[in-house]
Coordinates of C-alpha atoms in Angstrom, one line a residue:
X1205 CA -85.7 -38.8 64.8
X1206 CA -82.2 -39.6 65.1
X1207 CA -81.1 -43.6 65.0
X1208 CA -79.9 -43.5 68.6
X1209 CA -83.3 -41.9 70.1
X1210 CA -85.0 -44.6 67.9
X1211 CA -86.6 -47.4 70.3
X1212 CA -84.5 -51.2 68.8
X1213 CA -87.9 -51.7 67.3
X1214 CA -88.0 -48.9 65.6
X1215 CA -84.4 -49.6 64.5
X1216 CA -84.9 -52.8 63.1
X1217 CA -88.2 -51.3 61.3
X1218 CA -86.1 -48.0 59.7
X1219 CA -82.7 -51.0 58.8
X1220 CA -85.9 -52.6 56.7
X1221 CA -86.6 -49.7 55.0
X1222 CA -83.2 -48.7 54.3
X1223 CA -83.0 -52.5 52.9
X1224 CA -86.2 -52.2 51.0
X1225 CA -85.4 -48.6 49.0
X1226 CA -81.6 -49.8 48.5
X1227 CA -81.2 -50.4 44.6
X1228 CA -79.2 -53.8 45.5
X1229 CA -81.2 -55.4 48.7
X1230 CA -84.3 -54.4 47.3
X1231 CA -84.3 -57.8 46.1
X1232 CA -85.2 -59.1 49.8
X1233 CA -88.3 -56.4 50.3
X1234 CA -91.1 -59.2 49.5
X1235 CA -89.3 -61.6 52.7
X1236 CA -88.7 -58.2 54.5
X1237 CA -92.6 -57.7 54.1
X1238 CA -92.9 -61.3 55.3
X1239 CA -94.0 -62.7 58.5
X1240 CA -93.2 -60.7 61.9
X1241 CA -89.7 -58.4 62.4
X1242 CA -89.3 -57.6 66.2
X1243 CA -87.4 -57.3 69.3
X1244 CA -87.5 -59.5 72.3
X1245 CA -85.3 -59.8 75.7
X1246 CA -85.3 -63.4 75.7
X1247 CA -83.4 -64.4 72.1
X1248 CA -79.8 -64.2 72.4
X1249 CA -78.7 -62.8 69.2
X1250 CA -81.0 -63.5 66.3
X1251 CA -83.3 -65.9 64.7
X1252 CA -85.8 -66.8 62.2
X1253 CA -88.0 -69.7 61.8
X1254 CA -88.4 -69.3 57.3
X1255 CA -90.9 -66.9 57.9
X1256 CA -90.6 -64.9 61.0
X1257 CA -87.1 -62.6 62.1
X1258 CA -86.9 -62.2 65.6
X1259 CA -83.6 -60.0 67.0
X1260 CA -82.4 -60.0 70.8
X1261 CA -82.5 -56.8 72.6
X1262 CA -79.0 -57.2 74.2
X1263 CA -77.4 -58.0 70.6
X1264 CA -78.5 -55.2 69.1
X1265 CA -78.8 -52.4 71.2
X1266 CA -74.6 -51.1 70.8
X1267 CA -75.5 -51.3 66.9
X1268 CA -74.8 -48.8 64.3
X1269 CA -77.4 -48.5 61.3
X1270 CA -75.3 -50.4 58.8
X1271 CA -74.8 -53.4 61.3
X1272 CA -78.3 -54.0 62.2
X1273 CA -78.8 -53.6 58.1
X1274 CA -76.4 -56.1 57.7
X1275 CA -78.0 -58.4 60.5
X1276 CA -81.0 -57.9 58.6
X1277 CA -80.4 -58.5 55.5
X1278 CA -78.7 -61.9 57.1
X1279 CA -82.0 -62.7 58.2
X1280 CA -83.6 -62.1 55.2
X1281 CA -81.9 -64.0 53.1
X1282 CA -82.1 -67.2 55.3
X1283 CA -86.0 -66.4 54.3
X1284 CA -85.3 -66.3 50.2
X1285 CA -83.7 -69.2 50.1
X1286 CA -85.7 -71.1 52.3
X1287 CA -83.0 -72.0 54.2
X1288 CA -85.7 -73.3 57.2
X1289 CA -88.5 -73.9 55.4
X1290 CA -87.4 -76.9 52.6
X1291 CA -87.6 -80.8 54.3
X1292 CA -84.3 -81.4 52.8
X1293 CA -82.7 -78.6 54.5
X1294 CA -84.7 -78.9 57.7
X1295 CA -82.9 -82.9 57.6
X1296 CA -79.4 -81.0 57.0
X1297 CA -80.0 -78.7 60.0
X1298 CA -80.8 -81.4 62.2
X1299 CA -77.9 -83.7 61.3
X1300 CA -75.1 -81.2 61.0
X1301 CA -76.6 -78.3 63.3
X1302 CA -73.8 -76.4 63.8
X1303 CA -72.0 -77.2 60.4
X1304 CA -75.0 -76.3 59.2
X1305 CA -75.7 -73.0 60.6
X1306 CA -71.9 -71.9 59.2
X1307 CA -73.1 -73.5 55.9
X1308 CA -76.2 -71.2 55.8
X1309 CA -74.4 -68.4 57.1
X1310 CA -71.2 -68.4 54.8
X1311 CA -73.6 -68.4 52.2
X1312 CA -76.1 -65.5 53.2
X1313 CA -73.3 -63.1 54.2
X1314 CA -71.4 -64.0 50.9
X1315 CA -74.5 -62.8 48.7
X1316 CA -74.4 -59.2 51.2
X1317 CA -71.2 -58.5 50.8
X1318 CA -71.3 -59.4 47.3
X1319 CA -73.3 -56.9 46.6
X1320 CA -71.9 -54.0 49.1
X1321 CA -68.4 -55.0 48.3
X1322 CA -67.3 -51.5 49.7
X1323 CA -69.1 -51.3 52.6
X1324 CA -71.1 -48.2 52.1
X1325 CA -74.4 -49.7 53.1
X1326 CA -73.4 -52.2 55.3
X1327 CA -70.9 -52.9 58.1
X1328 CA -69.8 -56.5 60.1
X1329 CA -71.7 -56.6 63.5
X1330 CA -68.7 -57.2 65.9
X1331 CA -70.2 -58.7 68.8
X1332 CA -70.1 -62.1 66.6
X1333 CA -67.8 -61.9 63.6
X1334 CA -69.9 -63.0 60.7
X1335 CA -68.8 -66.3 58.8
X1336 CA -66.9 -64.7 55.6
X1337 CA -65.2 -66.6 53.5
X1338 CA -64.2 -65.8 49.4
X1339 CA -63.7 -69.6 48.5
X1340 CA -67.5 -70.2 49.3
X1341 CA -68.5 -67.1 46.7
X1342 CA -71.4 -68.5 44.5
X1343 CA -72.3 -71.5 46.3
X1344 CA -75.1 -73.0 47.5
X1345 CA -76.2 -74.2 51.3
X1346 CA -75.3 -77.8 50.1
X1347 CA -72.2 -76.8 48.5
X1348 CA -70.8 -75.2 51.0
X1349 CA -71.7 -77.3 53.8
X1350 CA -70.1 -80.6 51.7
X1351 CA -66.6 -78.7 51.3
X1352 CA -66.9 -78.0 55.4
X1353 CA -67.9 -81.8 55.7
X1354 CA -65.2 -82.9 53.9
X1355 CA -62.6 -80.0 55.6
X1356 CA -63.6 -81.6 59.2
X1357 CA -63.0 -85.4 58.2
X1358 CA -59.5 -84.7 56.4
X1359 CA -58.6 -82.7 59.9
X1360 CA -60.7 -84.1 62.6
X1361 CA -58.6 -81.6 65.0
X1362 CA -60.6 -78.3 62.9
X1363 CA -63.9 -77.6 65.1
X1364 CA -66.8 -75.5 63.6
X1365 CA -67.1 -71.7 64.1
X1366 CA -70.0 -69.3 65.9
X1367 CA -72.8 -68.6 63.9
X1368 CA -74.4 -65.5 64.1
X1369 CA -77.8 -66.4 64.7
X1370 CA -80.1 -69.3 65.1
X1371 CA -82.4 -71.1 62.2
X1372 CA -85.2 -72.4 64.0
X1373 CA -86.6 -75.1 63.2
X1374 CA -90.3 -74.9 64.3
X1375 CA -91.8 -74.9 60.8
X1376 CA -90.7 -78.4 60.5
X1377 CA -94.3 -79.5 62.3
X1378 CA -96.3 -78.0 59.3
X1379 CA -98.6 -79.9 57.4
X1380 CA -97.6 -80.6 53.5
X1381 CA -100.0 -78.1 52.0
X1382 CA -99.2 -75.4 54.6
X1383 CA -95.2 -75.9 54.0
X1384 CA -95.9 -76.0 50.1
X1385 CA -98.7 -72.8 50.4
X1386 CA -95.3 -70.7 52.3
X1387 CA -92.8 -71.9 49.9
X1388 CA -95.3 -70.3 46.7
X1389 CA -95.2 -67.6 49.2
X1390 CA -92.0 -66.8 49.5
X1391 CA -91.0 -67.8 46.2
X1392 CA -93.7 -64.8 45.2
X1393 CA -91.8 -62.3 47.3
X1394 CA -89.0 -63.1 45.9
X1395 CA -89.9 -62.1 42.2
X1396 CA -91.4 -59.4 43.8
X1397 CA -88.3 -58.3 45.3
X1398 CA -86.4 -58.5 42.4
X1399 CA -88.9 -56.8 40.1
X1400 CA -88.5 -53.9 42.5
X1401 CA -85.1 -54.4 42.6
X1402 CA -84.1 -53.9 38.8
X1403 CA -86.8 -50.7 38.6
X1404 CA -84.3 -49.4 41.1
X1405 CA -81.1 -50.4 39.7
X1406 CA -82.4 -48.8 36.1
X1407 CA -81.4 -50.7 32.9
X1408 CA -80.9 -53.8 35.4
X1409 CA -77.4 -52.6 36.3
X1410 CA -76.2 -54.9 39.1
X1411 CA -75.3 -58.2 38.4
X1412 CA -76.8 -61.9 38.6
X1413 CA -80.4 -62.7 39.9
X1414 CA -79.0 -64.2 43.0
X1415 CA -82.1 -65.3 44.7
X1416 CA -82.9 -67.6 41.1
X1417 CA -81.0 -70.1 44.3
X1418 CA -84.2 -70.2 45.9
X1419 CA -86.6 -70.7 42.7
X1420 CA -88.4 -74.1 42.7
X1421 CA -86.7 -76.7 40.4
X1422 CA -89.0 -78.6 38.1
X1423 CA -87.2 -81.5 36.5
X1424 CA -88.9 -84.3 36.9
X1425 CA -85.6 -86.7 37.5
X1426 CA -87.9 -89.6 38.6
X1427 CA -89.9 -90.2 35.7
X1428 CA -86.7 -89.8 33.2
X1429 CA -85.2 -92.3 35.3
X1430 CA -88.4 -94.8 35.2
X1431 CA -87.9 -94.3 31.2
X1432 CA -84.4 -94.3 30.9
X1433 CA -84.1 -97.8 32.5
X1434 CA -87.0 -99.2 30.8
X1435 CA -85.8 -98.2 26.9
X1436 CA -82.3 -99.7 28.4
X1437 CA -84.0 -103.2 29.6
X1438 CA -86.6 -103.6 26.6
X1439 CA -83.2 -105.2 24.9
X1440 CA -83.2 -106.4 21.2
X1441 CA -83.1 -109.5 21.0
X1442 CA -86.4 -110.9 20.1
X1443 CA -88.8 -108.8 17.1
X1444 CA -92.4 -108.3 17.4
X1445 CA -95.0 -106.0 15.5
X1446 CA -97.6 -105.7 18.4
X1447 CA -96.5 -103.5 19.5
X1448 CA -95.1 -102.2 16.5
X1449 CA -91.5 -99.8 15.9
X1450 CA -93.4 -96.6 17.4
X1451 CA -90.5 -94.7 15.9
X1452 CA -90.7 -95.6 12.3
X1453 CA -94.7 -95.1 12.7
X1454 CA -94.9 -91.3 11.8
X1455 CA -92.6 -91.7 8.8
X1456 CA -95.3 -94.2 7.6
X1457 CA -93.6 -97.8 7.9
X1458 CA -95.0 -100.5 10.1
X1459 CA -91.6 -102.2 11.6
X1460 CA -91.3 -104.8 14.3
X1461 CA -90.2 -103.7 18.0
X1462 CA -87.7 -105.0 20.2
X1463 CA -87.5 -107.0 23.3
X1464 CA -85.4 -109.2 25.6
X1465 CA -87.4 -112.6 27.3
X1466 CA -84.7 -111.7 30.2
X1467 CA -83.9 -108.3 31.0
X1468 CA -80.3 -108.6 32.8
X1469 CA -78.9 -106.6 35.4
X1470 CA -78.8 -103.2 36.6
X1471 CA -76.3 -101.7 38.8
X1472 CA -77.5 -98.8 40.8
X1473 CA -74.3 -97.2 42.9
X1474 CA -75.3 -94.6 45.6
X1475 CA -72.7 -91.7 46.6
X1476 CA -73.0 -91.9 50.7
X1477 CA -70.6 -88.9 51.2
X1478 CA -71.6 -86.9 54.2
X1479 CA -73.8 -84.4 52.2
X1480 CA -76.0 -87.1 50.8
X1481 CA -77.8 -88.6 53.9
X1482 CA -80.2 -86.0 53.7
X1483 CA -81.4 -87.6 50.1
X1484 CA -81.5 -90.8 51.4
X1485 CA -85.1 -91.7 51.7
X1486 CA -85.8 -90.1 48.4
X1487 CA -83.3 -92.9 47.1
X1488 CA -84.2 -95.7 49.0
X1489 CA -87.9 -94.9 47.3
X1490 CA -86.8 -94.2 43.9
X1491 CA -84.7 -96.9 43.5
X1492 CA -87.9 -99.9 44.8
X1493 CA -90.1 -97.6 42.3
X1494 CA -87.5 -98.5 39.3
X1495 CA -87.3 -102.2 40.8
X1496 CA -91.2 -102.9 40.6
X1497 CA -91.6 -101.3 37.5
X1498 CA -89.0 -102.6 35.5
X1499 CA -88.8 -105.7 37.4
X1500 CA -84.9 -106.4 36.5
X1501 CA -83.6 -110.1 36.9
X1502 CA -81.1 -108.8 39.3
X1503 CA -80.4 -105.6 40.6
X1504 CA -76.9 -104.3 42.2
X1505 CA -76.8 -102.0 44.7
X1506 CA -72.8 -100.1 45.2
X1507 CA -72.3 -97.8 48.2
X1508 CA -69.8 -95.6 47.5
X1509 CA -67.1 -92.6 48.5
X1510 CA -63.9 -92.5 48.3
X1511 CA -64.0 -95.9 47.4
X1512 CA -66.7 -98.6 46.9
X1513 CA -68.1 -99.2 50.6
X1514 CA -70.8 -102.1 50.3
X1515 CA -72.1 -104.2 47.4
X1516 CA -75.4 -105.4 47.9
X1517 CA -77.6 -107.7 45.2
X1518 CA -81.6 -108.0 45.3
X1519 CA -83.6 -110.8 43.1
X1520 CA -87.3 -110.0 42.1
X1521 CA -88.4 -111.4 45.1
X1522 CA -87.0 -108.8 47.0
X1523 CA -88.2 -105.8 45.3
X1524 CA -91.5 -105.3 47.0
X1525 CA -89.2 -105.1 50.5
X1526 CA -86.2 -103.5 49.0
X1527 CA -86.4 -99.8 50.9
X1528 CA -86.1 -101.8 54.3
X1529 CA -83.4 -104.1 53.4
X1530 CA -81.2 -101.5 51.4
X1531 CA -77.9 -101.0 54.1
X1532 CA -75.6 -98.0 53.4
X1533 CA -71.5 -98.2 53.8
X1534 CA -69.3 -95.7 53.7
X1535 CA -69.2 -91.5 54.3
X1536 CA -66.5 -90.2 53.2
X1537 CA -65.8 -87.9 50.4
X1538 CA -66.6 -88.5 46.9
X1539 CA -64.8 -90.4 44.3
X1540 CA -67.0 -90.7 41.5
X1541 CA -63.9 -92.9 39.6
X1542 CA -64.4 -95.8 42.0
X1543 CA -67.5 -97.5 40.6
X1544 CA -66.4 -98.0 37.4
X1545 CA -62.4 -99.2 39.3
X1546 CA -64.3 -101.4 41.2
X1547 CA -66.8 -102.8 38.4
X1548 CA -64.1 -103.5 36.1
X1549 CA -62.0 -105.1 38.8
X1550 CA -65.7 -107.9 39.7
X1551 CA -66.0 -107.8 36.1
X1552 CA -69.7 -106.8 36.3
X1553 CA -71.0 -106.1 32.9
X1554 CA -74.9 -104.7 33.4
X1555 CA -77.5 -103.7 31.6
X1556 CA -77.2 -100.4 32.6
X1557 CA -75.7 -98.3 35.5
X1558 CA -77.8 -95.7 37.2
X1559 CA -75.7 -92.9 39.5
X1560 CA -76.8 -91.5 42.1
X1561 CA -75.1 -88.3 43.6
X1562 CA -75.8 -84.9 44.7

């Protein structure tokens, strides 16, 4: 049967096919496989919620194949990288929405063209020009929605582009397990997909694993922090041999540890750029976490941007309240240089300094 006599959900199922036996995009045939792929009247152009890819009937019907494989594909990668489906994202897409959507979108349709650079498997829809942009190639959601952040507040005047679609959001009600059992899920199909994908290449001719974007990291950042600050605050003042020098133990000597009576101060400067309020709870809790354990004699809290926003200080007494009492200043772009400007000029001379960016 010919594409034209093909019913548009027939269409969308023979542009997943295509997808799935194409040496390249054969990458995405676990998320293809995902979920439900179909064809209703009521969704203006198209959509997914991280699982599901829903395509309206209007917007697709004047198609050719390659433009409903590049819509598609679009969809489908919004799935791999869990663009809907991850809390921090989900936060993003709520607080930016529209700079958001570009964000997602510059990146998906970056990655397809990437890897069609030609254009003989795909072609631009034209009823919405898809969000293309070179200076975006190889970088993440968060990446590239910082640089359009930052773009907006230098020219106020610039106002965000169309999207092509819609990232819905409805997945954001799940319970933990249920969010963490489709992330395993999808992170599955995605190995799956790229298994496939290099048996079809042959000799894994094709390039970078693109989707390793949407692996699960595994660095446990929290607990290296815990230790980091409390091998920083032990100090060396005072000796003692209970405990003793765990070090020197497995060379055989018994040698005294070290210890301060008073541990000091610790500064802790947060970036608040625009791309960081997302992270904000996680810092608000890691930071009381380090104060209870460690239990500093002071700690220093510096907001930061472009410049050093708010400087906040918390005594042990605060430290069981210090997540509601913590008040961010600033938002603008990021200027790593200015804590260290601004601690020289307050001549604060801590224990240690902890950074906090993205």
């Amino acid at each position: 049967m010919s594409f034209d006599k093909m019913t548009l959900n027939q269409r969308i199922t023979a542009a997943n096919i295509d997808c799935m036996r194409h040496p390249q995009f054969a990458r995405l045939a676990g998320v293809i496989s995902m979920g439900k792929s179909e064809v209703l009247p009521t969704i203006p152009t198209a959509c997914t919620n991280g699982k599901d890819k829903l395509y309206g009937a209007d917007f697709i019907e004047d198609m050719t194949r390659k433009q409903l494989r590049y819509l598609v594909l679009h969809e489908n990668f919004h799935v791999a990288l869990k663009h809907c489906v991850l809390p921090h994202y989900v936060n993003l897409f709520k607080q930016y929405k529209q700079t958001a959507n570009m964000a997602a979108d510059y990146v998906v349709n970056g990655m397809i063209e990437e890897l069609d650079p030609e254009f003989k498997f795909v072609e631009r829809p034209t009823k919405v020009a898809p969000l293309v942009d070179d200076k975006y190639k190889g970088m993440s959601f968060p990446q590239v929605l910082k640089a359009l952040i930052d773009e907006q507040e230098q020219d106020p005047s610039k106002k965000p582009g169309d999207s092509m679609d819609e990232h819905e959001m409805s997945l954001d009600d799940l319970p933990a397990d249920a969010r963490e059992k489709l992330e395993k899920m999808i992170d599955d199909a995605n190995r799956q997909g790229e298994l496939l994908s290099k048996k079809l290449r042959g000799n894994d001719k094709g390039g970078r694993d693109l989707l390793g974007l949407a692996a699960e990291r595994t660095t446990n950042w929290k607990d290296a922090l815990i230790d980091f600050i409390s091998s920083v605050c032990k100090g060396d003042e005072n000796s003692r041999f209970s405990p003793p020098n765990k070090r020197m133990l497995a060379s055989g000597f018994i040698m005294p540890s070290h210890f301060d009576e008073n541990i000091g101060e610790i500064v802790i400067a947060c970036d608040t750029s625009g791309s960081m309020h997302w992270a904000y709870p996680i810092v608000f809790g890691e930071v009381a976490r380090v104060c209870q354990t460690t239990r500093p004699d002071k700690v220093r809290m510096l907001w930061w941007d472009t410049e050093v926003a708010g400087d906040q200080e918390f005594l042990p007494d605060d430290y069981d309240k210090i997540k509601d009492i913590m008040s961010p200043k600033g938002g603008g772009g990021t200027v790593v240089s200015c804590v260290a400007d601004y601690m020289r000029e307050k001549q604060i001379k801590p224990r240690a300094v902890v950074m906090l960016t993205d």
